[in-house]
Structures are given as C-alpha cells and as structure tokens.
Amino acid sequence: MQRTLTALRGNSQRLDGGAMFGNAPRALWSRWVDVDELNRIPLACNALLVEEESGQGVRRILLETGIGAFFEPKLAQRYGVVETQHCLLEALSERGLSDADIDIVVLSHLHFDHAGGLLAAWKEGEPPRLLFPNATYLTGFDQWLRAKSPHLRDRASYIPALIELLEASARLQLIEGEYSSLLGNDYRFIRSDGHTPGMLLAEIETDAGPLVYGADLVPATPWVNLPITMGYDRAAELLIDEKTELLSRLQARNGWLFFSHDPQCMVARIVADDRGRFAVTDRLNQPGSLSLAEA
C-alpha cells in the first residue's frame, strides 16, 4: 500500500494569549509569538490528509477539520475567527478534492476549533449542515460522553447542533482502546485526559518514524516546553505528565509531531538537549505533501 501525507490549512483564529499560555507570564510567552493590541495571538487550524492507494482504490482519511466557518458573524468575531469562507474546503479543492471524497474523518476531540469544520459555512437563515457526506466520523467514546454532557467549565467549547447531527448521521463510530477496526493496526490512538476527557492522538507509522497528531496536548511549538499549558486545560499537572511521556517516546524513536494550531510550523521532529529539555528540528513549515524521509 502506498500512503501519501498532506498538511492542510483550515481557518485561522486570534485568541487571548494569557488564556492560551495558562499561568505563564506574558513576559515569557511574548518572546515566542506575536501579540496584537487586544492581547491575542495568531493560531492556525491544521489538518492532516492521509491518502492510501491499494488494489481496492484510494482511501482518504482526514485528521481534524479545524474550526471552519460555521459561527454566525457576532460569534466569529468573539472567538477571533479570521476568514468567513471555509478554508479547509478550499485547501481540499486545490488538490482536486471535495468533502465528498473523504472516507474517514478522525476527530481527536469535539471542541469547536477541531470539529467545527464538519459544518458548512454559516449562511443567514440556513440551519447547520453536516459536510463529508460519504465519511465515517471517528472519535473517542469518553470524549463523546463529555460532548453530550459537558461540564460547566467547557460547555461553551462544544456545538450542540453538531452533536445532534453526528448522532443522527448513523456514520459515527466511537473508539475504545488503542485501535479502530475501521482504520486497522497502522493507526494507534494515544489517550490524553489533561485537556479534555478521552482526547485521542492518532499515531501513524511512516518510513521516517512515527508521526503523532498532537491535537491540544501539544498544539504548537511553544508548548513543547513541558511546563507550558493552556488555561483551557482541565488538569494541567496531568497534561504535563502526558506530554512528558509522549515527547520522551517520540524523541527516543526519532519521531515527528504534527501541530494542530501552529501558524508557522506544521510538523517537526522531537529532540532533547543534554539537560532533557525538548525542542523541535527538521521543521516543515508549509502546507502540502509531507516528505518526512527527506527532511
């Protein structure tokens, strides 16, 4: 089987830097990112397209859909969504594809900045509409339970209409454990509970080592620093422990991390210095085909 990996850019946001960096002071995190007059930092929504060619044809798997453009204008402004069009659909179109060509959509969790792209762009007077009509939607069982009955602390992170549409689609599969029967053993899921219960990080074996979709465990390169967490994380100490385990394993295996929210770096290899501090190298900064073996 021949497998092609492509990094796609979805819609972008600007969110409060203090919220994104938790208890880290602005004097520290402002060295790593630009900040505007409203104290907001730029964030991307990066998706990973996996195309598998075999004797049975091509199977297309999409990891994440980003925030999309489903918010009505007032909420889009509140949450700092930059573009009004659905950028992920445009990125697929540039490759000669549409949402109807996707066979499987994998969602690490169901917060709106990762799953909102499942919905069509907002139009006045029209109800929410589910995209990817031929795809099976995969997410974790425990994350699904959280989305259906969220805590007051993260209730605003979920889209009730999306949850209803997914449930009614009859194309939702919930993952329990490390593997999905639909995807097969080439895809392993790493559970993380520090950001939200039952978040699943997809790991794919490549010729250049394992590649993990970092989701919101390590959303961008600044969060490779172990003590750095987000104010949105439900359990910061647990998240740091989970991040330490993931980065240690990737560093030991010469592995790669795909960043869901980094506007400047899509993928990088994880390394550690002589003091055990993690960093990135072999950065792939632009959307497009990922040639990890050549990096």
PDB file of C-alpha atoms in Angstrom:
ATOM      1  CA  MET A   1       0.000   0.000   0.000  1.00  0.00           C
ATOM      2  CA  GLN A   2       1.255   3.473  -0.903  1.00  0.00           C
ATOM      3  CA  ARG A   3       0.495   6.212   1.628  1.00  0.00           C
ATOM      4  CA  THR A   4       0.676   9.958   0.972  1.00  0.00           C
ATOM      5  CA  LEU A   5       0.527  12.547   3.763  1.00  0.00           C
ATOM      6  CA  THR A   6      -0.563  16.123   3.091  1.00  0.00           C
ATOM      7  CA  ALA A   7      -0.753  19.008   5.552  1.00  0.00           C
ATOM      8  CA  LEU A   8      -3.764  21.260   5.003  1.00  0.00           C
ATOM      9  CA  ARG A   9      -4.501  24.683   6.444  1.00  0.00           C
ATOM     10  CA  GLY A  10      -8.004  25.427   7.664  1.00  0.00           C
ATOM     11  CA  ASN A  11      -9.427  28.615   9.144  1.00  0.00           C
ATOM     12  CA  SER A  12      -7.338  30.700  11.500  1.00  0.00           C
ATOM     13  CA  GLN A  13      -8.071  32.421  14.793  1.00  0.00           C
ATOM     14  CA  ARG A  14      -6.724  35.033  17.146  1.00  0.00           C
ATOM     15  CA  LEU A  15      -7.212  34.152  20.828  1.00  0.00           C
ATOM     16  CA  ASP A  16      -6.158  35.733  24.106  1.00  0.00           C
ATOM     17  CA  GLY A  17      -2.505  34.936  24.783  1.00  0.00           C
ATOM     18  CA  GLY A  18      -2.985  34.737  28.528  1.00  0.00           C
ATOM     19  CA  ALA A  19      -5.676  32.077  28.133  1.00  0.00           C
ATOM     20  CA  MET A  20      -3.550  30.123  25.669  1.00  0.00           C
ATOM     21  CA  PHE A  21      -0.475  30.101  27.928  1.00  0.00           C
ATOM     22  CA  GLY A  22      -2.158  29.450  31.257  1.00  0.00           C
ATOM     23  CA  ASN A  23      -0.061  30.596  34.194  1.00  0.00           C
ATOM     24  CA  ALA A  24       2.989  31.555  32.109  1.00  0.00           C
ATOM     25  CA  PRO A  25       3.550  35.338  32.237  1.00  0.00           C
ATOM     26  CA  ARG A  26       3.302  37.464  29.117  1.00  0.00           C
ATOM     27  CA  ALA A  27       6.948  38.491  29.583  1.00  0.00           C
ATOM     28  CA  LEU A  28       7.825  34.859  28.781  1.00  0.00           C
ATOM     29  CA  TRP A  29       5.369  33.815  26.068  1.00  0.00           C
ATOM     30  CA  SER A  30       5.576  37.098  24.146  1.00  0.00           C
ATOM     31  CA  ARG A  31       9.135  36.052  23.191  1.00  0.00           C
ATOM     32  CA  TRP A  32       7.708  33.131  21.221  1.00  0.00           C
ATOM     33  CA  VAL A  33       4.650  34.593  19.466  1.00  0.00           C
ATOM     34  CA  ASP A  34       3.382  37.890  18.108  1.00  0.00           C
ATOM     35  CA  VAL A  35       0.638  39.600  20.085  1.00  0.00           C
ATOM     36  CA  ASP A  36      -1.810  42.242  18.877  1.00  0.00           C
ATOM     37  CA  GLU A  37      -3.308  45.263  20.628  1.00  0.00           C
ATOM     38  CA  LEU A  38      -6.058  43.061  22.093  1.00  0.00           C
ATOM     39  CA  ASN A  39      -3.517  40.671  23.653  1.00  0.00           C
ATOM     40  CA  ARG A  40      -4.401  37.992  21.084  1.00  0.00           C
ATOM     41  CA  ILE A  41      -2.022  35.583  19.384  1.00  0.00           C
ATOM     42  CA  PRO A  42      -2.381  34.016  15.910  1.00  0.00           C
ATOM     43  CA  LEU A  43      -3.457  30.383  15.751  1.00  0.00           C
ATOM     44  CA  ALA A  44      -3.951  28.034  12.822  1.00  0.00           C
ATOM     45  CA  CYS A  45      -6.213  25.035  12.384  1.00  0.00           C
ATOM     46  CA  ASN A  46      -4.073  22.434  10.631  1.00  0.00           C
ATOM     47  CA  ALA A  47      -5.468  19.180   9.268  1.00  0.00           C
ATOM     48  CA  LEU A  48      -3.685  16.083   8.007  1.00  0.00           C
ATOM     49  CA  LEU A  49      -4.904  14.255   4.905  1.00  0.00           C
ATOM     50  CA  VAL A  50      -3.796  10.637   4.514  1.00  0.00           C
ATOM     51  CA  GLU A  51      -4.335   9.011   1.115  1.00  0.00           C
ATOM     52  CA  GLU A  52      -3.836   5.254   0.907  1.00  0.00           C
ATOM     53  CA  GLU A  53      -3.619   3.686  -2.532  1.00  0.00           C
ATOM     54  CA  SER A  54      -4.104  -0.054  -2.901  1.00  0.00           C
ATOM     55  CA  GLY A  55      -5.649  -2.552  -5.291  1.00  0.00           C
ATOM     56  CA  GLN A  56      -9.058  -1.545  -3.979  1.00  0.00           C
ATOM     57  CA  GLY A  57      -8.540   2.107  -4.924  1.00  0.00           C
ATOM     58  CA  VAL A  58      -7.736   5.160  -2.804  1.00  0.00           C
ATOM     59  CA  ARG A  59      -8.904   5.584   0.772  1.00  0.00           C
ATOM     60  CA  ARG A  60      -8.786   9.151   2.094  1.00  0.00           C
ATOM     61  CA  ILE A  61      -8.571   9.819   5.815  1.00  0.00           C
ATOM     62  CA  LEU A  62      -8.771  13.332   7.253  1.00  0.00           C
ATOM     63  CA  LEU A  63      -7.405  14.040  10.718  1.00  0.00           C
ATOM     64  CA  GLU A  64      -9.323  17.009  12.126  1.00  0.00           C
ATOM     65  CA  THR A  65     -11.379  19.673  10.386  1.00  0.00           C
ATOM     66  CA  GLY A  66     -10.425  22.800  12.338  1.00  0.00           C
ATOM     67  CA  ILE A  67     -12.876  25.490  13.353  1.00  0.00           C
ATOM     68  CA  GLY A  68     -14.371  26.005   9.901  1.00  0.00           C
ATOM     69  CA  ALA A  69     -16.704  28.943   9.296  1.00  0.00           C
ATOM     70  CA  PHE A  70     -19.936  27.813  10.993  1.00  0.00           C
ATOM     71  CA  PHE A  71     -20.156  30.677  13.502  1.00  0.00           C
ATOM     72  CA  GLU A  72     -22.563  33.494  12.771  1.00  0.00           C
ATOM     73  CA  PRO A  73     -20.666  36.822  12.437  1.00  0.00           C
ATOM     74  CA  LYS A  74     -21.050  38.013  16.041  1.00  0.00           C
ATOM     75  CA  LEU A  75     -19.679  34.763  17.482  1.00  0.00           C
ATOM     76  CA  ALA A  76     -16.989  34.551  14.819  1.00  0.00           C
ATOM     77  CA  GLN A  77     -15.755  37.943  15.962  1.00  0.00           C
ATOM     78  CA  ARG A  78     -15.917  36.914  19.630  1.00  0.00           C
ATOM     79  CA  TYR A  79     -13.801  33.826  19.004  1.00  0.00           C
ATOM     80  CA  GLY A  80     -11.384  35.580  16.677  1.00  0.00           C
ATOM     81  CA  VAL A  81     -12.150  33.606  13.519  1.00  0.00           C
ATOM     82  CA  VAL A  82     -10.344  35.437  10.729  1.00  0.00           C
ATOM     83  CA  GLU A  83     -11.856  34.141   7.473  1.00  0.00           C
ATOM     84  CA  THR A  84     -15.527  33.925   6.520  1.00  0.00           C
ATOM     85  CA  GLN A  85     -15.056  31.180   3.926  1.00  0.00           C
ATOM     86  CA  HIS A  86     -14.419  27.506   4.771  1.00  0.00           C
ATOM     87  CA  CYS A  87     -10.652  27.381   4.234  1.00  0.00           C
ATOM     88  CA  LEU A  88     -10.288  23.614   4.645  1.00  0.00           C
ATOM     89  CA  LEU A  89     -12.717  23.008   1.780  1.00  0.00           C
ATOM     90  CA  GLU A  90     -10.657  25.396  -0.331  1.00  0.00           C
ATOM     91  CA  ALA A  91      -7.480  23.501   0.591  1.00  0.00           C
ATOM     92  CA  LEU A  92      -9.101  20.234  -0.488  1.00  0.00           C
ATOM     93  CA  SER A  93     -10.298  21.846  -3.709  1.00  0.00           C
ATOM     94  CA  GLU A  94      -6.740  22.900  -4.529  1.00  0.00           C
ATOM     95  CA  ARG A  95      -5.913  19.183  -4.569  1.00  0.00           C
ATOM     96  CA  GLY A  96      -8.872  18.395  -6.816  1.00  0.00           C
ATOM     97  CA  LEU A  97     -10.949  17.041  -3.911  1.00  0.00           C
ATOM     98  CA  SER A  98     -14.139  17.930  -2.110  1.00  0.00           C
ATOM     99  CA  ASP A  99     -15.535  16.937   1.264  1.00  0.00           C
ATOM    100  CA  ALA A 100     -17.473  14.172  -0.536  1.00  0.00           C
ATOM    101  CA  ASP A 101     -14.165  12.474  -1.426  1.00  0.00           C
ATOM    102  CA  ILE A 102     -13.212  11.853   2.216  1.00  0.00           C
ATOM    103  CA  ASP A 103     -13.856   8.333   3.517  1.00  0.00           C
ATOM    104  CA  ILE A 104     -12.989   8.767   7.202  1.00  0.00           C
ATOM    105  CA  VAL A 105     -12.771  11.844   9.435  1.00  0.00           C
ATOM    106  CA  VAL A 106     -10.814  11.347  12.658  1.00  0.00           C
ATOM    107  CA  LEU A 107     -11.554  13.814  15.469  1.00  0.00           C
ATOM    108  CA  SER A 108      -9.183  13.908  18.424  1.00  0.00           C
ATOM    109  CA  HIS A 109     -11.954  15.601  20.392  1.00  0.00           C
ATOM    110  CA  LEU A 110     -15.099  17.584  19.709  1.00  0.00           C
ATOM    111  CA  HIS A 111     -14.250  21.140  20.762  1.00  0.00           C
ATOM    112  CA  PHE A 112     -15.419  23.574  18.107  1.00  0.00           C
ATOM    113  CA  ASP A 113     -11.916  24.539  16.958  1.00  0.00           C
ATOM    114  CA  HIS A 114     -11.278  20.899  15.999  1.00  0.00           C
ATOM    115  CA  ALA A 115     -14.713  19.715  14.863  1.00  0.00           C
ATOM    116  CA  GLY A 116     -16.454  22.896  13.657  1.00  0.00           C
ATOM    117  CA  GLY A 117     -15.136  22.281  10.151  1.00  0.00           C
ATOM    118  CA  LEU A 118     -17.581  19.380   9.892  1.00  0.00           C
ATOM    119  CA  LEU A 119     -20.254  22.022   9.355  1.00  0.00           C
ATOM    120  CA  ALA A 120     -20.921  24.101   6.260  1.00  0.00           C
ATOM    121  CA  ALA A 121     -20.107  27.807   6.362  1.00  0.00           C
ATOM    122  CA  TRP A 122     -22.716  29.984   8.054  1.00  0.00           C
ATOM    123  CA  LYS A 123     -25.460  31.448   5.877  1.00  0.00           C
ATOM    124  CA  GLU A 124     -28.199  33.656   7.247  1.00  0.00           C
ATOM    125  CA  GLY A 125     -31.476  31.801   7.663  1.00  0.00           C
ATOM    126  CA  GLU A 126     -29.994  28.351   6.999  1.00  0.00           C
ATOM    127  CA  PRO A 127     -29.682  25.653   9.701  1.00  0.00           C
ATOM    128  CA  PRO A 128     -26.341  23.939  10.427  1.00  0.00           C
ATOM    129  CA  ARG A 129     -25.483  21.362   7.774  1.00  0.00           C
ATOM    130  CA  LEU A 130     -23.101  18.420   8.121  1.00  0.00           C
ATOM    131  CA  LEU A 131     -20.351  18.096   5.497  1.00  0.00           C
ATOM    132  CA  PHE A 132     -18.362  14.999   4.411  1.00  0.00           C
ATOM    133  CA  PRO A 133     -21.458  13.042   3.356  1.00  0.00           C
ATOM    134  CA  ASN A 134     -19.600   9.829   2.494  1.00  0.00           C
ATOM    135  CA  ALA A 135     -17.330   9.724   5.520  1.00  0.00           C
ATOM    136  CA  THR A 136     -17.424   7.732   8.725  1.00  0.00           C
ATOM    137  CA  TYR A 137     -16.718  10.002  11.692  1.00  0.00           C
ATOM    138  CA  LEU A 138     -14.391   8.618  14.378  1.00  0.00           C
ATOM    139  CA  THR A 139     -13.899   9.973  17.877  1.00  0.00           C
ATOM    140  CA  GLY A 140     -13.329   8.591  21.346  1.00  0.00           C
ATOM    141  CA  PHE A 141     -16.140   7.036  23.377  1.00  0.00           C
ATOM    142  CA  ASP A 142     -15.367   9.018  26.527  1.00  0.00           C
ATOM    143  CA  GLN A 143     -14.989  12.269  24.593  1.00  0.00           C
ATOM    144  CA  TRP A 144     -18.389  11.657  23.050  1.00  0.00           C
ATOM    145  CA  LEU A 145     -19.900  11.253  26.514  1.00  0.00           C
ATOM    146  CA  ARG A 146     -18.269  14.519  27.552  1.00  0.00           C
ATOM    147  CA  ALA A 147     -19.617  16.315  24.476  1.00  0.00           C
ATOM    148  CA  LYS A 148     -23.140  15.082  25.164  1.00  0.00           C
ATOM    149  CA  SER A 149     -22.955  16.090  28.834  1.00  0.00           C
ATOM    150  CA  PRO A 150     -20.231  18.747  29.193  1.00  0.00           C
ATOM    151  CA  HIS A 151     -19.068  20.309  32.423  1.00  0.00           C
ATOM    152  CA  LEU A 152     -19.952  23.953  33.028  1.00  0.00           C
ATOM    153  CA  ARG A 153     -16.255  24.774  32.568  1.00  0.00           C
ATOM    154  CA  ASP A 154     -16.110  23.563  28.959  1.00  0.00           C
ATOM    155  CA  ARG A 155     -19.739  23.615  27.845  1.00  0.00           C
ATOM    156  CA  ALA A 156     -19.089  26.554  25.509  1.00  0.00           C
ATOM    157  CA  SER A 157     -16.424  24.518  23.696  1.00  0.00           C
ATOM    158  CA  TYR A 158     -18.999  22.149  22.181  1.00  0.00           C
ATOM    159  CA  ILE A 159     -21.569  22.677  19.414  1.00  0.00           C
ATOM    160  CA  PRO A 160     -24.912  21.131  20.443  1.00  0.00           C
ATOM    161  CA  ALA A 161     -26.217  21.166  16.860  1.00  0.00           C
ATOM    162  CA  LEU A 162     -23.140  19.294  15.645  1.00  0.00           C
ATOM    163  CA  ILE A 163     -23.529  16.618  18.307  1.00  0.00           C
ATOM    164  CA  GLU A 164     -27.141  16.121  17.223  1.00  0.00           C
ATOM    165  CA  LEU A 165     -26.191  15.920  13.541  1.00  0.00           C
ATOM    166  CA  LEU A 166     -23.425  13.415  14.204  1.00  0.00           C
ATOM    167  CA  GLU A 167     -25.742  11.234  16.240  1.00  0.00           C
ATOM    168  CA  ALA A 168     -28.410  11.336  13.537  1.00  0.00           C
ATOM    169  CA  SER A 169     -25.949  10.619  10.715  1.00  0.00           C
ATOM    170  CA  ALA A 170     -25.621   6.877  11.502  1.00  0.00           C
ATOM    171  CA  ARG A 171     -21.992   7.300  10.413  1.00  0.00           C
ATOM    172  CA  LEU A 172     -20.405   7.888  13.811  1.00  0.00           C
ATOM    173  CA  GLN A 173     -18.042   5.277  15.264  1.00  0.00           C
ATOM    174  CA  LEU A 174     -16.726   5.581  18.807  1.00  0.00           C
ATOM    175  CA  ILE A 175     -13.236   4.331  19.622  1.00  0.00           C
ATOM    176  CA  GLU A 176     -12.472   2.443  22.804  1.00  0.00           C
ATOM    177  CA  GLY A 177      -8.881   1.420  23.293  1.00  0.00           C
ATOM    178  CA  GLU A 178      -5.825   1.945  21.134  1.00  0.00           C
ATOM    179  CA  TYR A 179      -7.122   0.812  17.758  1.00  0.00           C
ATOM    180  CA  SER A 180     -10.065   1.226  15.423  1.00  0.00           C
ATOM    181  CA  SER A 181     -11.266  -1.757  13.408  1.00  0.00           C
ATOM    182  CA  LEU A 182     -12.099   0.600  10.555  1.00  0.00           C
ATOM    183  CA  LEU A 183      -8.616   2.116  10.326  1.00  0.00           C
ATOM    184  CA  GLY A 184      -6.628  -1.013  11.130  1.00  0.00           C
ATOM    185  CA  ASN A 185      -3.405  -1.530  13.047  1.00  0.00           C
ATOM    186  CA  ASP A 186      -1.410   1.059  11.089  1.00  0.00           C
ATOM    187  CA  TYR A 187      -3.138   3.665  13.255  1.00  0.00           C
ATOM    188  CA  ARG A 188      -2.728   3.690  17.013  1.00  0.00           C
ATOM    189  CA  PHE A 189      -4.524   6.056  19.388  1.00  0.00           C
ATOM    190  CA  ILE A 190      -2.872   7.609  22.420  1.00  0.00           C
ATOM    191  CA  ARG A 191      -5.345   8.682  25.069  1.00  0.00           C
ATOM    192  CA  SER A 192      -4.928  12.020  26.823  1.00  0.00           C
ATOM    193  CA  ASP A 193      -7.193  13.394  29.561  1.00  0.00           C
ATOM    194  CA  GLY A 194      -5.346  16.539  30.619  1.00  0.00           C
ATOM    195  CA  HIS A 195      -7.033  18.856  28.115  1.00  0.00           C
ATOM    196  CA  THR A 196     -10.409  17.121  27.912  1.00  0.00           C
ATOM    197  CA  PRO A 197     -11.563  13.616  28.857  1.00  0.00           C
ATOM    198  CA  GLY A 198     -10.796  10.975  26.266  1.00  0.00           C
ATOM    199  CA  MET A 199      -8.907  13.042  23.713  1.00  0.00           C
ATOM    200  CA  LEU A 200      -7.246  10.678  21.228  1.00  0.00           C
ATOM    201  CA  LEU A 201      -3.969  11.428  19.448  1.00  0.00           C
ATOM    202  CA  ALA A 202      -3.570   9.433  16.244  1.00  0.00           C
ATOM    203  CA  GLU A 203      -0.154   7.863  15.660  1.00  0.00           C
ATOM    204  CA  ILE A 204       0.828   6.722  12.161  1.00  0.00           C
ATOM    205  CA  GLU A 205       3.882   4.662  11.369  1.00  0.00           C
ATOM    206  CA  THR A 206       5.913   6.105   8.485  1.00  0.00           C
ATOM    207  CA  ASP A 207       9.218   5.170   6.846  1.00  0.00           C
ATOM    208  CA  ALA A 208      10.771   8.107   8.705  1.00  0.00           C
ATOM    209  CA  GLY A 209       9.457   7.117  12.137  1.00  0.00           C
ATOM    210  CA  PRO A 210       6.157   7.561  13.983  1.00  0.00           C
ATOM    211  CA  LEU A 211       4.051  10.651  13.334  1.00  0.00           C
ATOM    212  CA  VAL A 212       1.611  11.790  16.045  1.00  0.00           C
ATOM    213  CA  TYR A 213      -1.156  14.335  15.574  1.00  0.00           C
ATOM    214  CA  GLY A 214      -0.589  16.465  18.678  1.00  0.00           C
ATOM    215  CA  ALA A 215      -4.139  17.884  18.960  1.00  0.00           C
ATOM    216  CA  ASP A 216      -4.344  20.046  22.103  1.00  0.00           C
ATOM    217  CA  LEU A 217      -1.756  18.144  24.099  1.00  0.00           C
ATOM    218  CA  VAL A 218       0.980  19.985  22.181  1.00  0.00           C
ATOM    219  CA  PRO A 219      -0.923  22.466  19.995  1.00  0.00           C
ATOM    220  CA  ALA A 220       2.105  24.378  18.662  1.00  0.00           C
ATOM    221  CA  THR A 221       5.870  24.513  19.074  1.00  0.00           C
ATOM    222  CA  PRO A 222       5.937  26.765  22.201  1.00  0.00           C
ATOM    223  CA  TRP A 223       4.024  24.057  24.085  1.00  0.00           C
ATOM    224  CA  VAL A 224       6.900  21.619  23.553  1.00  0.00           C
ATOM    225  CA  ASN A 225       8.212  23.319  26.696  1.00  0.00           C
ATOM    226  CA  LEU A 226       6.973  20.910  29.352  1.00  0.00           C
ATOM    227  CA  PRO A 227       5.648  23.381  31.984  1.00  0.00           C
ATOM    228  CA  ILE A 228       3.622  25.347  29.433  1.00  0.00           C
ATOM    229  CA  THR A 229      -0.098  24.558  29.441  1.00  0.00           C
ATOM    230  CA  MET A 230      -3.277  26.328  28.363  1.00  0.00           C
ATOM    231  CA  GLY A 231      -5.832  27.937  30.600  1.00  0.00           C
ATOM    232  CA  TYR A 232      -8.369  25.775  28.780  1.00  0.00           C
ATOM    233  CA  ASP A 233      -6.795  22.522  30.037  1.00  0.00           C
ATOM    234  CA  ARG A 234      -8.897  20.696  32.629  1.00  0.00           C
ATOM    235  CA  ALA A 235      -5.923  19.243  34.538  1.00  0.00           C
ATOM    236  CA  ALA A 236      -2.609  20.993  33.939  1.00  0.00           C
ATOM    237  CA  GLU A 237      -0.435  18.654  36.023  1.00  0.00           C
ATOM    238  CA  LEU A 238      -1.873  15.578  34.343  1.00  0.00           C
ATOM    239  CA  LEU A 239      -1.358  17.189  30.940  1.00  0.00           C
ATOM    240  CA  ILE A 240       2.310  17.866  31.705  1.00  0.00           C
ATOM    241  CA  ASP A 241       2.788  14.209  32.667  1.00  0.00           C
ATOM    242  CA  GLU A 242       1.081  13.068  29.452  1.00  0.00           C
ATOM    243  CA  LYS A 243       3.147  15.495  27.379  1.00  0.00           C
ATOM    244  CA  THR A 244       6.365  14.319  29.012  1.00  0.00           C
ATOM    245  CA  GLU A 245       5.556  10.700  28.190  1.00  0.00           C
ATOM    246  CA  LEU A 246       4.640  11.470  24.572  1.00  0.00           C
ATOM    247  CA  LEU A 247       7.657  13.659  23.823  1.00  0.00           C
ATOM    248  CA  SER A 248      10.033  11.238  25.522  1.00  0.00           C
ATOM    249  CA  ARG A 249       8.747   8.392  23.394  1.00  0.00           C
ATOM    250  CA  LEU A 250       8.908  10.393  20.179  1.00  0.00           C
ATOM    251  CA  GLN A 251      12.430  11.569  20.934  1.00  0.00           C
ATOM    252  CA  ALA A 252      13.562   8.021  21.667  1.00  0.00           C
ATOM    253  CA  ARG A 253      12.038   6.768  18.397  1.00  0.00           C
ATOM    254  CA  ASN A 254      13.178   9.703  16.239  1.00  0.00           C
ATOM    255  CA  GLY A 255       9.518  10.577  15.764  1.00  0.00           C
ATOM    256  CA  TRP A 256       7.504  13.502  14.452  1.00  0.00           C
ATOM    257  CA  LEU A 257       4.754  15.702  15.863  1.00  0.00           C
ATOM    258  CA  PHE A 258       2.007  17.349  13.802  1.00  0.00           C
ATOM    259  CA  PHE A 259       0.898  20.679  15.312  1.00  0.00           C
ATOM    260  CA  SER A 260      -2.811  21.432  15.173  1.00  0.00           C
ATOM    261  CA  HIS A 261      -2.626  25.171  15.912  1.00  0.00           C
ATOM    262  CA  ASP A 262       0.829  26.368  14.866  1.00  0.00           C
ATOM    263  CA  PRO A 263       0.624  29.047  12.130  1.00  0.00           C
ATOM    264  CA  GLN A 264       4.328  28.709  11.283  1.00  0.00           C
ATOM    265  CA  CYS A 265       5.201  25.024  11.680  1.00  0.00           C
ATOM    266  CA  MET A 266       3.084  22.109  10.517  1.00  0.00           C
ATOM    267  CA  VAL A 267       5.335  19.194  11.504  1.00  0.00           C
ATOM    268  CA  ALA A 268       8.675  18.774  13.267  1.00  0.00           C
ATOM    269  CA  ARG A 269      10.901  16.093  14.712  1.00  0.00           C
ATOM    270  CA  ILE A 270      11.237  15.992  18.510  1.00  0.00           C
ATOM    271  CA  VAL A 271      14.727  16.173  20.049  1.00  0.00           C
ATOM    272  CA  ALA A 272      16.099  16.730  23.545  1.00  0.00           C
ATOM    273  CA  ASP A 273      19.199  18.590  24.737  1.00  0.00           C
ATOM    274  CA  ASP A 274      21.703  17.369  27.325  1.00  0.00           C
ATOM    275  CA  ARG A 275      19.507  18.794  30.104  1.00  0.00           C
ATOM    276  CA  GLY A 276      16.486  16.841  28.921  1.00  0.00           C
ATOM    277  CA  ARG A 277      14.611  19.859  27.554  1.00  0.00           C
ATOM    278  CA  PHE A 278      12.595  19.119  24.443  1.00  0.00           C
ATOM    279  CA  ALA A 279      12.834  21.087  21.234  1.00  0.00           C
ATOM    280  CA  VAL A 280      11.944  20.723  17.549  1.00  0.00           C
ATOM    281  CA  THR A 281      14.108  20.230  14.499  1.00  0.00           C
ATOM    282  CA  ASP A 282      13.598  19.376  10.809  1.00  0.00           C
ATOM    283  CA  ARG A 283      10.622  21.713  10.717  1.00  0.00           C
ATOM    284  CA  LEU A 284       8.178  21.500   7.818  1.00  0.00           C
ATOM    285  CA  ASN A 285       6.547  24.891   7.795  1.00  0.00           C
ATOM    286  CA  GLN A 286       4.298  24.995   4.734  1.00  0.00           C
ATOM    287  CA  PRO A 287       1.107  23.146   3.808  1.00  0.00           C
ATOM    288  CA  GLY A 288       1.464  20.468   1.166  1.00  0.00           C
ATOM    289  CA  SER A 289       2.847  16.969   0.772  1.00  0.00           C
ATOM    290  CA  LEU A 290       4.946  15.785   3.707  1.00  0.00           C
ATOM    291  CA  SER A 291       8.194  14.119   2.659  1.00  0.00           C
ATOM    292  CA  LEU A 292       9.382  13.170   6.126  1.00  0.00           C
ATOM    293  CA  ALA A 293      12.100  10.820   4.864  1.00  0.00           C
ATOM    294  CA  GLU A 294      13.735  13.716   3.029  1.00  0.00           C
ATOM    295  CA  ALA A 295      13.605  16.207   5.916  1.00  0.00           C
TER     296      ALA A 295
END
